[in-house]
Amino acid sequence: METNLTFQYDRQAVRIDRKRIKLPKIGWVKMFQELRFEGKILRVTLSKTETHRWFGSITVDTGTPNVPRDTRGLPVVGIDVGINSLATLDTGKHYDNPRPLKHYERKLAREQRKLSRKKFLSNNWYKQKEKVAKIHDKIACIRNDAHHQATTEIVNMETSAIGIETLKVTNMLKNRKLAKALSDSALGGFLSKLKSKAEALGIPIIEVPQFFASSKTCSSCGYVKDELSLSERTYHCDWCDTKIDRDQNAAINLKNLAVGYTES
Ligand SMILES: [Zn+2]
């Protein structure tokens, strides 16, 4: 989220009591959720987004430093980041998109259509534009939170390396379709969080280029399908008859490629 104004407070200046925080000159302010970490509060940062919404971020020292671990001999994890679910691991574990996301995405499309029908730069156009920006913010918050939870859990698994698909930046810029743009920006947010957390723990991330057909390739025999439509949720191999969840199949392929990298 773009921010254009920030304030920082030292821990002496603030007080936190469950779901509320006391800020100098402002007083008690309700928080969306309770602090999720226990430890010493180091500082509180308030920032204002371009859409005039305020966010607070609280830095907590949990007392457990991010020390690179000895990961030799631990398994490699493959991750498929998708449109339908947030992420799928090669083990078959799914991270689902938060439920409210679909609702807000539909709402966004609706309000954007309304915006396109307003007279450009009229009062009503500005009002509608503000509405659209608020929904954008809401979606970004929901995704951000889900990405943080999933990536933290993944890097905390016993793993020696992570294989994942790279983001195709050129396509992202070309594609103007809303759904695609949203899923691309989601992949970008997921990747950047995963990378910074993995790096802190010394877990290498192996990015597999998208020209590798992770979805169309059979993870059992290596056969590559010509076509695989988005609606096909199960990968069914024409060659070896394997039937497997589509996303898990892709994740296993990404894992296998990453294993090849780490062994060479
Ligand atoms: Zn096969």
JSON list of C-alpha atoms and ligand atoms in Angstrom, two decimals, residues 217-224 235-242 249, ligand 1:
[
{"chain": "A", "resi": 217, "resn": "THR", "atom": "CA", "xyz": [3.35, -31.47, -16.66]},
{"chain": "A", "resi": 218, "resn": "CYS", "atom": "CA", "xyz": [2.51, -34.77, -14.97]},
{"chain": "A", "resi": 219, "resn": "SER", "atom": "CA", "xyz": [4.38, -34.96, -11.66]},
{"chain": "A", "resi": 220, "resn": "SER", "atom": "CA", "xyz": [4.50, -38.77, -11.88]},
{"chain": "A", "resi": 221, "resn": "CYS", "atom": "CA", "xyz": [5.79, -39.45, -15.39]},
{"chain": "A", "resi": 222, "resn": "GLY", "atom": "CA", "xyz": [6.75, -36.07, -16.88]},
{"chain": "A", "resi": 223, "resn": "TYR", "atom": "CA", "xyz": [4.22, -36.17, -19.71]},
{"chain": "A", "resi": 224, "resn": "VAL", "atom": "CA", "xyz": [3.21, -32.64, -20.80]},
{"chain": "A", "resi": 235, "resn": "TYR", "atom": "CA", "xyz": [-4.87, -33.26, -13.29]},
{"chain": "A", "resi": 236, "resn": "HIS", "atom": "CA", "xyz": [-5.56, -36.49, -15.12]},
{"chain": "A", "resi": 237, "resn": "CYS", "atom": "CA", "xyz": [-2.53, -37.82, -17.00]},
{"chain": "A", "resi": 238, "resn": "ASP", "atom": "CA", "xyz": [-3.30, -39.27, -20.46]},
{"chain": "A", "resi": 239, "resn": "TRP", "atom": "CA", "xyz": [-0.09, -41.26, -20.34]},
{"chain": "A", "resi": 240, "resn": "CYS", "atom": "CA", "xyz": [0.18, -42.88, -16.89]},
{"chain": "A", "resi": 241, "resn": "ASP", "atom": "CA", "xyz": [-3.42, -42.35, -15.71]},
{"chain": "A", "resi": 242, "resn": "THR", "atom": "CA", "xyz": [-2.37, -40.44, -12.58]},
{"chain": "A", "resi": 249, "resn": "ASN", "atom": "CA", "xyz": [0.61, -31.52, -9.14]},
{"chain": "B", "resi": 1, "resn": "ZN", "atom": "ZN", "xyz": [1.74, -39.19, -16.07]}
]
